[in-house]
Amino acid sequence: MEGSEEEPRYSRQLYVLGGGARRLPGSAVLVSGLRGTGAQVATALVLAGTGRVVLHDCGAACTADRTHQFLLEESDLGQNRAKASQRALAELNPHVVVEAHTGELSEAFLASFQVVVLTESPLEEQLRVGDFCHAQGICFIVADTKGLAGQLFCDFGERFVVHDPTEGDPVSAAVEHISQGNPGVVTYMGTENSHGHLFCDGDLVTFSGVQGMTELNCQEPVPVHVLDAFRLEISDTSSFSPYRCGGLISQVQQPQECSHKPLRQSLEEPKIQVANPEDLPRSCSLHAAFQALHAFRREQGRLPRPRAPADAERVLELARSLGAQQGPLDEDIVRAFASVSAGDLCPVAAVVGALAAQEVLKAITGRFLPLDQWLYFDALECLALAGAAQLTETDCAPRGSRYDGQIAVFGANFQENLGHQKYLVVGAGAIGCELLKNFAMMGLAAGPDGELIVTDMDTVALSNLHRQLLYRSADISEPKSVVAAAAVQRMNPDVRVTAHQNQVGPATEMLYKDNFFRHLDGVASALDTIEARTYLERRCLRCRTPLLDSGTEGTRGNVLAMVPSLTEPLRPASTPRDGTFPMCTLRHFPRTIQHTLQWARDEFEGLFQLPAEQVNQFMEDPAFLEQQPPGKVLEQVWERLRERPQDWRDCVRWARRRWQSCYHDAIAQLLHTYPPEHETSPGVPFWAGDRSCPHPLTFNADNDTHLDYVLAAAHLFAQVHRVPPCRDRAAIQAILRDVVLPPFAPQEGLQIPLTEEPTEEAQVPTDHRQLTELTQDVVQWRQELVGDEDTQAPLMVPIHFEKDNDVHIDFITAASNLRAENYGISPANWLTSKRIAGRIVPAIITTTAAVAGLACLEVYKLVWGCQDLSCYRNSNISLSACLLLRVQPPPAPTYRYGGREWSCWDRLEMRAVGADGQVMTVQEVLQWLQRTHGWTVTMLLCGDSVLYDSKADAETRARQQAQRLSESLEDARMLQQQDLELLYICEGEDAEAEDTRPPLLCSLP
């Protein structure tokens, strides 16, 4: 997969699964049971590129399956589930073989698979298949959901090797000092994005580039003991040479071996994984409840009837008699579980199915530690909703509807309420697709007055297809929202879905006004930038609209619920990393591959984008240069026009000269200015700490990285100048052999800035004679190229960096790795360079599916109208560690203002219509605040417009008070708004009250 022609399709996933992803195309997985959970597992595996996925199910699709089995259409009813699902899954990924099997699970049949997943099997079949798989070394997984709960079990055998146990790249840091001692103490430097504590006790590390104590550079990995944020103990260094300077300490990930018990033994001696120790008793009770449910089904031939007390009590009796639980049995948990165990919910299937699919990927790729060995998930807090406990067997009885599985949990009236909902989904990417799929299954907005709006500005791309369920290859370049809305309609024709192609932001506030948000029952955010998510949060807070915010990165994800009057407003999980570094670090003192990659990005822009834009502006308007600071831009334009290539050979020669300038001459100049033995002060070496002493490179046309750089740079240079490129490496080598460059001659007295502070020497005296000569040259060249033509095609083609363009990444990778070689930094491969330079967020279908399922569980509570904070959950997941943490959201903060307590959700609302039926005057607004709240306002503002200032002179105050709100606004955009937010300052107000007063919202007629 990595390095194959399918790489663009899976690129975001490769950053999650690493090198183990190459094992996916050769793997074979059986998924048994094609109801909701099995469909989610199989879909994730097909999208991920698993080589062969075999679907097994002996049952026929029925109407009730369609509340959670999103692969089925109306025409599939009555047909075998596996065969019907096979047709739908085969369309998802042409690179995956999808087969259906409707016979028994014989040992001969099972023996051909690497992984077997059971989702709808009775316990007897689980035990039989589990015994065989354990004996044969086949990874075995059980994933089951019943109502509001699910279970997951993994048995990967007694000696399963995990090649890459943890998520993320191995960390590294610059060495500041290493002591001679037993143990030796390493002091390292933090990075721009950390404050130490990069390593953990027991981590294995290696050293490179250490000067003085060179014995460490060739050692095998050694374990560390953490002393504090920046110091580590290592092995005995007392006999080593004294440390002088430099060096890099790097974490080494070692394979780990896992040992699992077979299902039969693990049922009696369960190892249950929990996010918090206090969750273990609940999971143990669910462990007993699932076994009791199997016993009930054997005894009665059916599942417990929804909300039937007698059936729930019988399950509880069986749980007591089994004696399978560890510790005391939580009888309320067992009763609640049993009372809705006949239900089928798409969100629960999405969560458990996604967790199971990730375990399958672990089994195939050897990436991440597998589950050890049981995991239980439940959302039984939904049964604590006000009035839910009073639901009866009649309320939850089957209706012959596609929603019977949901009615079994929440009742028929709730299903009707779901149909009335009006929701906005912002973003139709990976999370957006999963939300829309779940909404279609749930029947959200499927009633006559329901409304589901999805908006996204983007179009479908090839790299979306491995995780965005609703899109196919034929949809590439089509608007995402339009394609997604059509897919929702196919899944559930009753859903009233509308597609928009707009960004929700300041530019579209006239389209998405406050009344639009107030009209909604909820907003689901599936955005991928902190800025966009923050804006949406502000709008929902202002309009008191519930918001569910979801996000993922790799195998980590979170869901945050913002409920009016109950929860605190959302806060971004972290500050976005913008990849900026100090300029002196990038130019002269890089320490990490991130530094060299950012330098390469800057090189790309400085060579292939900005100069072409400047030349084109000059060719279009000669006066352009007069508008620029003297010198720099003129010299750049002169240089680019002088270097214009005539043919491909000229492009290769230019690339060779650039290589020499960057990787030999610039480094040689730096070492001439600051030689390796240079000292900052007596006894204090210059090249120490965060400064690694570089060395110049010597060009070799037979070196692959050297040739990669020349080929990519020449290709891009040719593209800028509209010269046909050539990819023949042998021909390029022949050209390079004829290139002769002058020997390097260092400049004396050249000042190199050591900090970000501006320096005096940066100001070079202007050479007016030289500028005049340069100006004459470029004017003459322009005349020769353009003549007297008024219109002319741009002379050059500016190239903007595009992370999905292979030639761009070829240049970035080669340019970065050559600079890394200059400074003794470990290089990065092509994919890693693409991820870092392109600032690509790793993504995989399993995480997005799980996060969307968790978000939809909160939708149930919002639709119910729940006003009990204890029922809501914020969720954080880490599928790499198989951890799921769900906690109650923080309550809405309060503050005191004007003698009373306010919530962050409170606001003052007034209809700004005066006594004469016109827009209120400022004076009427002031009087309303005085009359309603007893506040004397000293200043009133709308944005940057001052509507009233009590400190102004009498004439100005009179004029301000007489003006109507619509006349007082200076911002034309505000004049078009029907809802204005006014800021007021009252007499006697504390200076600290600026951000702690209820906003005043005025509705204009």
Short mmCIF file of C-alpha atoms in Angstrom, two decimals, residues 151-497:
data_model
loop_
_atom_site.label_atom_id
_atom_site.label_comp_id
_atom_site.label_asym_id
_atom_site.label_seq_id
_atom_site.Cartn_x
_atom_site.Cartn_y
_atom_site.Cartn_z
CA GLN A 151 -19.04 -5.97 24.63
CA LEU A 152 -15.72 -6.58 22.90
CA PHE A 153 -13.37 -9.53 23.40
CA CYS A 154 -9.97 -10.23 21.83
CA ASP A 155 -7.85 -13.38 21.77
CA PHE A 156 -4.74 -12.93 19.63
CA GLY A 157 -3.05 -16.09 20.92
CA GLU A 158 -0.38 -16.79 23.47
CA ARG A 159 2.54 -15.10 21.69
CA PHE A 160 1.29 -12.24 19.54
CA VAL A 161 4.05 -9.82 18.57
CA VAL A 162 3.26 -6.10 18.36
CA HIS A 163 5.86 -4.50 16.12
CA ASP A 164 4.90 -0.88 16.77
CA PRO A 165 3.18 -0.59 20.18
CA THR A 166 2.47 3.13 20.52
CA GLU A 167 0.97 5.95 18.50
CA GLY A 168 3.02 8.87 17.25
CA ASP A 169 6.60 9.22 16.07
CA PRO A 170 9.48 8.32 18.41
CA VAL A 171 10.57 11.45 20.23
CA SER A 172 14.04 12.96 20.03
CA ALA A 173 15.80 15.89 21.65
CA ALA A 174 19.07 17.80 21.41
CA VAL A 175 21.62 16.82 24.06
CA GLU A 176 22.87 19.65 26.26
CA HIS A 177 25.24 17.69 28.50
CA ILE A 178 26.14 14.13 29.55
CA SER A 179 27.96 13.46 32.81
CA GLN A 180 30.65 10.87 33.43
CA GLY A 181 29.34 8.61 36.14
CA ASN A 182 27.45 5.49 37.11
CA PRO A 183 24.76 6.12 36.12
CA GLY A 184 25.44 8.86 33.61
CA VAL A 185 23.03 11.80 33.59
CA VAL A 186 21.81 13.21 30.26
CA THR A 187 20.49 16.77 30.15
CA TYR A 188 18.45 17.49 27.03
CA MET A 189 16.68 20.50 25.59
CA GLY A 190 12.95 20.92 25.11
CA THR A 191 11.33 21.57 21.74
CA GLU A 192 9.10 24.41 20.55
CA ASN A 193 5.97 22.35 21.34
CA SER A 194 7.02 20.83 24.66
CA HIS A 195 8.26 21.76 28.09
CA GLY A 196 10.24 18.64 28.81
CA HIS A 197 9.05 15.22 29.99
CA LEU A 198 9.50 13.80 26.49
CA PHE A 199 10.63 10.40 27.80
CA CYS A 200 9.22 7.87 30.28
CA ASP A 201 10.87 5.44 32.69
CA GLY A 202 12.00 2.35 30.83
CA ASP A 203 12.10 3.98 27.39
CA LEU A 204 14.94 2.73 25.21
CA VAL A 205 17.09 5.40 23.58
CA THR A 206 20.02 5.73 21.21
CA PHE A 207 22.50 8.56 20.69
CA SER A 208 23.88 10.10 17.51
CA GLY A 209 26.16 13.00 16.70
CA VAL A 210 27.62 13.21 20.21
CA GLN A 211 31.05 14.83 20.22
CA GLY A 212 33.55 13.96 22.89
CA MET A 213 31.66 11.04 24.46
CA THR A 214 31.56 9.31 21.08
CA GLU A 215 31.25 5.85 22.68
CA LEU A 216 27.52 6.50 23.01
CA ASN A 217 27.03 6.93 19.25
CA CYS A 218 27.50 3.24 18.46
CA GLN A 219 25.80 1.73 21.51
CA GLU A 220 22.75 -0.51 21.42
CA PRO A 221 19.54 1.07 22.81
CA VAL A 222 19.79 1.74 26.55
CA PRO A 223 16.95 2.20 29.07
CA VAL A 224 16.43 5.53 30.81
CA HIS A 225 15.21 6.60 34.23
CA VAL A 226 13.52 10.01 34.33
CA LEU A 227 14.91 12.42 36.93
CA ASP A 228 12.96 15.54 35.98
CA ALA A 229 11.61 17.41 32.97
CA PHE A 230 14.98 17.60 31.18
CA ARG A 231 17.25 15.03 32.83
CA LEU A 232 17.58 11.26 32.40
CA GLU A 233 19.76 8.58 33.94
CA ILE A 234 21.36 6.10 31.55
CA SER A 235 23.95 3.34 31.90
CA ASP A 236 27.50 3.63 33.25
CA THR A 237 29.44 6.39 31.44
CA SER A 238 32.28 6.70 33.93
CA SER A 239 34.81 5.10 31.56
CA PHE A 240 33.73 7.12 28.51
CA SER A 241 35.46 10.18 27.10
CA PRO A 242 34.28 13.54 28.47
CA TYR A 243 31.25 15.01 26.70
CA ARG A 244 32.17 18.02 24.56
CA CYS A 245 29.06 19.13 22.64
CA GLY A 246 26.25 18.20 20.27
CA GLY A 247 24.27 15.05 19.89
CA LEU A 248 20.72 13.80 19.61
CA ILE A 249 18.94 11.41 21.96
CA SER A 250 16.19 9.40 20.24
CA GLN A 251 13.52 7.06 21.55
CA VAL A 252 13.55 3.55 20.09
CA GLN A 253 10.34 1.56 19.90
CA GLN A 254 10.88 -2.15 20.52
CA PRO A 255 8.43 -4.95 19.64
CA GLN A 256 6.31 -6.28 22.50
CA GLU A 257 4.78 -9.71 22.97
CA CYS A 258 1.20 -10.19 24.20
CA SER A 259 -0.36 -13.33 25.66
CA HIS A 260 -4.11 -13.91 25.59
CA LYS A 261 -6.29 -16.61 27.14
CA PRO A 262 -8.96 -18.39 25.05
CA LEU A 263 -12.57 -17.24 25.42
CA ARG A 264 -13.61 -20.29 27.44
CA GLN A 265 -11.02 -19.55 30.15
CA SER A 266 -11.41 -15.77 29.93
CA LEU A 267 -15.14 -15.94 30.62
CA GLU A 268 -14.41 -17.34 34.08
CA GLU A 269 -11.24 -15.30 34.70
CA PRO A 270 -11.93 -12.06 32.85
CA LYS A 271 -9.33 -9.33 32.33
CA ILE A 272 -11.48 -6.26 31.76
CA GLN A 273 -9.94 -3.05 30.47
CA VAL A 274 -11.37 0.20 31.88
CA ALA A 275 -10.42 3.85 31.56
CA ASN A 276 -10.83 4.40 35.33
CA PRO A 277 -10.59 1.86 38.14
CA GLU A 278 -13.95 3.01 39.50
CA ASP A 279 -15.57 1.78 36.25
CA LEU A 280 -14.53 -1.85 36.88
CA PRO A 281 -17.54 -2.89 39.04
CA ARG A 282 -19.92 -1.62 36.34
CA SER A 283 -18.05 -3.55 33.64
CA CYS A 284 -18.02 -6.69 35.79
CA SER A 285 -21.79 -6.45 36.17
CA LEU A 286 -22.16 -6.09 32.40
CA HIS A 287 -19.88 -9.12 31.95
CA ALA A 288 -22.34 -11.14 34.04
CA ALA A 289 -25.36 -9.56 32.31
CA PHE A 290 -24.22 -10.58 28.82
CA GLN A 291 -23.68 -14.17 29.97
CA ALA A 292 -27.09 -14.16 31.63
CA LEU A 293 -28.61 -12.88 28.40
CA HIS A 294 -27.13 -15.83 26.50
CA ALA A 295 -28.64 -18.17 29.13
CA PHE A 296 -32.05 -16.43 28.87
CA ARG A 297 -32.01 -16.83 25.08
CA ARG A 298 -31.20 -20.56 25.38
CA GLU A 299 -34.00 -20.94 27.91
CA GLN A 300 -36.70 -18.84 26.20
CA GLY A 301 -35.64 -18.95 22.56
CA ARG A 302 -35.81 -15.15 22.39
CA LEU A 303 -34.45 -11.94 23.89
CA PRO A 304 -36.25 -10.24 26.80
CA ARG A 305 -39.28 -8.24 25.68
CA PRO A 306 -38.65 -4.48 25.83
CA ARG A 307 -39.63 -2.97 29.20
CA ALA A 308 -41.03 -6.33 30.43
CA PRO A 309 -40.24 -6.43 34.20
CA ALA A 310 -40.64 -10.21 34.46
CA ASP A 311 -38.10 -10.85 31.70
CA ALA A 312 -35.64 -8.38 33.21
CA GLU A 313 -35.96 -10.07 36.62
CA ARG A 314 -35.34 -13.47 35.05
CA VAL A 315 -32.11 -12.18 33.46
CA LEU A 316 -31.10 -10.87 36.90
CA GLU A 317 -31.77 -14.27 38.48
CA LEU A 318 -29.61 -15.94 35.85
CA ALA A 319 -26.82 -13.42 36.46
CA ARG A 320 -26.92 -14.21 40.17
CA SER A 321 -26.87 -17.95 39.57
CA LEU A 322 -24.02 -17.88 37.06
CA GLY A 323 -21.61 -16.56 39.65
CA ALA A 324 -19.52 -15.18 36.80
CA GLN A 325 -19.21 -11.67 38.15
CA GLN A 326 -16.24 -10.47 40.15
CA GLY A 327 -17.29 -8.56 43.22
CA PRO A 328 -20.85 -7.50 44.03
CA LEU A 329 -23.40 -7.49 41.22
CA ASP A 330 -24.98 -4.12 40.41
CA GLU A 331 -28.56 -5.30 40.04
CA ASP A 332 -29.84 -1.99 38.71
CA ILE A 333 -27.32 -2.19 35.86
CA VAL A 334 -28.42 -5.74 34.99
CA ARG A 335 -32.12 -4.82 35.07
CA ALA A 336 -31.59 -1.72 32.93
CA PHE A 337 -29.48 -3.67 30.45
CA ALA A 338 -32.02 -6.48 30.16
CA SER A 339 -35.02 -4.16 29.81
CA VAL A 340 -33.74 -2.73 26.50
CA SER A 341 -31.51 -5.60 25.31
CA ALA A 342 -33.89 -6.35 22.42
CA GLY A 343 -33.19 -2.90 21.02
CA ASP A 344 -30.85 -2.11 18.14
CA LEU A 345 -29.26 1.35 17.99
CA CYS A 346 -27.09 2.52 15.13
CA PRO A 347 -24.90 4.76 17.36
CA VAL A 348 -24.06 1.88 19.72
CA ALA A 349 -23.29 -0.41 16.78
CA ALA A 350 -21.07 2.33 15.33
CA VAL A 351 -19.02 2.64 18.53
CA VAL A 352 -18.56 -1.08 19.20
CA GLY A 353 -18.12 -1.95 15.51
CA ALA A 354 -15.45 0.73 15.11
CA LEU A 355 -13.58 -0.50 18.19
CA ALA A 356 -13.71 -4.05 16.86
CA ALA A 357 -12.51 -3.01 13.40
CA GLN A 358 -9.52 -1.24 14.96
CA GLU A 359 -8.62 -4.45 16.78
CA VAL A 360 -8.75 -6.30 13.46
CA LEU A 361 -6.34 -3.76 11.98
CA LYS A 362 -4.04 -4.24 14.98
CA ALA A 363 -4.07 -7.98 14.38
CA ILE A 364 -3.10 -7.56 10.72
CA THR A 365 -0.60 -4.69 10.95
CA GLY A 366 1.04 -5.35 14.31
CA ARG A 367 0.52 -1.66 15.12
CA PHE A 368 -0.66 -0.79 18.64
CA LEU A 369 -1.20 -3.07 21.62
CA PRO A 370 -4.42 -5.11 21.34
CA LEU A 371 -7.25 -5.04 23.86
CA ASP A 372 -6.41 -7.09 26.97
CA GLN A 373 -8.99 -8.79 26.73
CA TRP A 374 -12.52 -7.56 27.52
CA LEU A 375 -14.09 -4.13 27.06
CA TYR A 376 -17.63 -3.12 27.99
CA PHE A 377 -19.42 -0.03 26.78
CA ASP A 378 -22.82 1.29 27.75
CA ALA A 379 -24.96 4.39 27.50
CA LEU A 380 -27.50 3.29 30.10
CA GLU A 381 -27.57 6.86 31.38
CA CYS A 382 -30.12 7.37 28.58
CA LEU A 383 -32.62 5.42 30.68
CA ALA A 384 -32.34 8.07 33.42
CA LEU A 385 -33.94 10.68 31.16
CA ALA A 386 -36.99 12.26 32.77
CA GLY A 387 -39.98 10.06 31.95
CA ALA A 388 -37.93 7.26 30.37
CA ALA A 389 -38.40 5.02 33.41
CA GLN A 390 -42.17 5.23 32.95
CA LEU A 391 -42.11 3.72 29.45
CA THR A 392 -44.16 0.54 29.28
CA GLU A 393 -44.03 -2.65 27.30
CA THR A 394 -46.78 -1.24 25.09
CA ASP A 395 -44.84 1.97 24.42
CA CYS A 396 -41.84 -0.03 23.19
CA ALA A 397 -43.56 -2.91 21.41
CA PRO A 398 -42.69 -3.54 17.71
CA ARG A 399 -44.74 -1.62 15.12
CA GLY A 400 -43.50 -3.37 11.99
CA SER A 401 -41.41 -0.25 11.36
CA ARG A 402 -37.80 0.17 10.24
CA TYR A 403 -37.32 1.92 13.59
CA ASP A 404 -38.50 -0.96 15.81
CA GLY A 405 -34.98 -1.46 17.21
CA GLN A 406 -34.96 2.17 18.37
CA ILE A 407 -38.58 2.12 19.56
CA ALA A 408 -37.65 -0.85 21.78
CA VAL A 409 -35.37 1.49 23.74
CA PHE A 410 -37.04 4.91 23.61
CA GLY A 411 -40.67 4.27 22.67
CA ALA A 412 -42.86 5.21 19.71
CA ASN A 413 -43.53 8.83 20.78
CA PHE A 414 -39.81 9.54 20.90
CA GLN A 415 -39.44 8.18 17.38
CA GLU A 416 -42.05 10.65 16.22
CA ASN A 417 -40.13 13.48 17.92
CA LEU A 418 -36.97 12.44 16.08
CA GLY A 419 -38.80 13.00 12.80
CA HIS A 420 -39.68 16.59 13.74
CA GLN A 421 -36.08 17.65 14.38
CA LYS A 422 -34.32 20.45 12.52
CA TYR A 423 -30.55 19.96 12.48
CA LEU A 424 -27.54 21.51 10.80
CA VAL A 425 -24.45 19.41 10.03
CA VAL A 426 -21.43 21.61 9.32
CA GLY A 427 -18.87 19.63 7.36
CA ALA A 428 -19.39 16.56 5.17
CA GLY A 429 -15.95 15.02 5.62
CA ALA A 430 -15.19 11.84 7.53
CA ILE A 431 -17.11 12.64 10.73
CA GLY A 432 -19.85 14.38 8.76
CA CYS A 433 -20.44 11.27 6.62
CA GLU A 434 -20.74 9.08 9.70
CA LEU A 435 -23.11 11.52 11.40
CA LEU A 436 -25.32 11.67 8.33
CA LYS A 437 -25.35 7.88 8.03
CA ASN A 438 -26.41 7.58 11.68
CA PHE A 439 -29.04 10.30 11.31
CA ALA A 440 -30.53 8.46 8.33
CA MET A 441 -30.74 5.22 10.35
CA MET A 442 -32.19 7.01 13.38
CA GLY A 443 -34.87 8.75 11.30
CA LEU A 444 -33.74 12.23 12.35
CA ALA A 445 -35.73 14.81 10.34
CA ALA A 446 -37.72 12.02 8.65
CA GLY A 447 -41.09 13.53 9.61
CA PRO A 448 -43.20 15.90 7.52
CA ASP A 449 -41.79 19.02 9.21
CA GLY A 450 -38.25 17.73 9.81
CA GLU A 451 -35.22 19.37 8.25
CA LEU A 452 -31.61 18.22 7.95
CA ILE A 453 -29.17 20.68 6.37
CA VAL A 454 -25.62 19.69 5.49
CA THR A 455 -23.15 22.30 4.29
CA ASP A 456 -19.60 21.91 3.00
CA MET A 457 -17.59 23.96 0.51
CA ASP A 458 -15.29 21.11 -0.45
CA THR A 459 -15.36 18.55 -3.26
CA VAL A 460 -14.69 14.84 -3.06
CA ALA A 461 -11.01 13.85 -3.43
CA LEU A 462 -9.33 10.48 -3.87
CA SER A 463 -7.74 10.69 -0.42
CA ASN A 464 -11.24 10.93 1.12
CA LEU A 465 -12.37 7.51 -0.06
CA HIS A 466 -10.69 5.40 2.63
CA ARG A 467 -12.73 6.94 5.44
CA GLN A 468 -15.68 8.90 4.02
CA LEU A 469 -18.39 6.30 3.66
CA LEU A 470 -20.83 8.19 1.45
CA TYR A 471 -18.47 8.77 -1.51
CA ARG A 472 -17.33 6.60 -4.40
CA SER A 473 -14.66 6.99 -7.09
CA ALA A 474 -17.26 8.33 -9.50
CA ASP A 475 -17.96 11.21 -7.07
CA ILE A 476 -14.42 12.66 -7.20
CA SER A 477 -14.53 16.43 -7.84
CA GLU A 478 -18.26 16.56 -7.06
CA PRO A 479 -19.54 18.75 -4.19
CA LYS A 480 -19.41 16.77 -0.96
CA SER A 481 -22.64 18.11 0.47
CA VAL A 482 -24.62 17.30 -2.67
CA VAL A 483 -23.28 13.75 -2.91
CA ALA A 484 -23.75 13.18 0.82
CA ALA A 485 -27.36 14.40 0.76
CA ALA A 486 -28.14 12.06 -2.12
CA ALA A 487 -26.61 9.14 -0.20
CA VAL A 488 -28.75 9.96 2.86
CA GLN A 489 -31.83 9.91 0.66
CA ARG A 490 -30.93 6.44 -0.64
CA MET A 491 -30.45 5.16 2.91
CA ASN A 492 -33.72 6.66 4.13
CA PRO A 493 -35.96 8.37 1.54
CA ASP A 494 -38.06 9.91 4.33
CA VAL A 495 -35.24 12.12 5.66
CA ARG A 496 -35.75 15.71 4.51
CA VAL A 497 -32.15 16.62 3.72
#
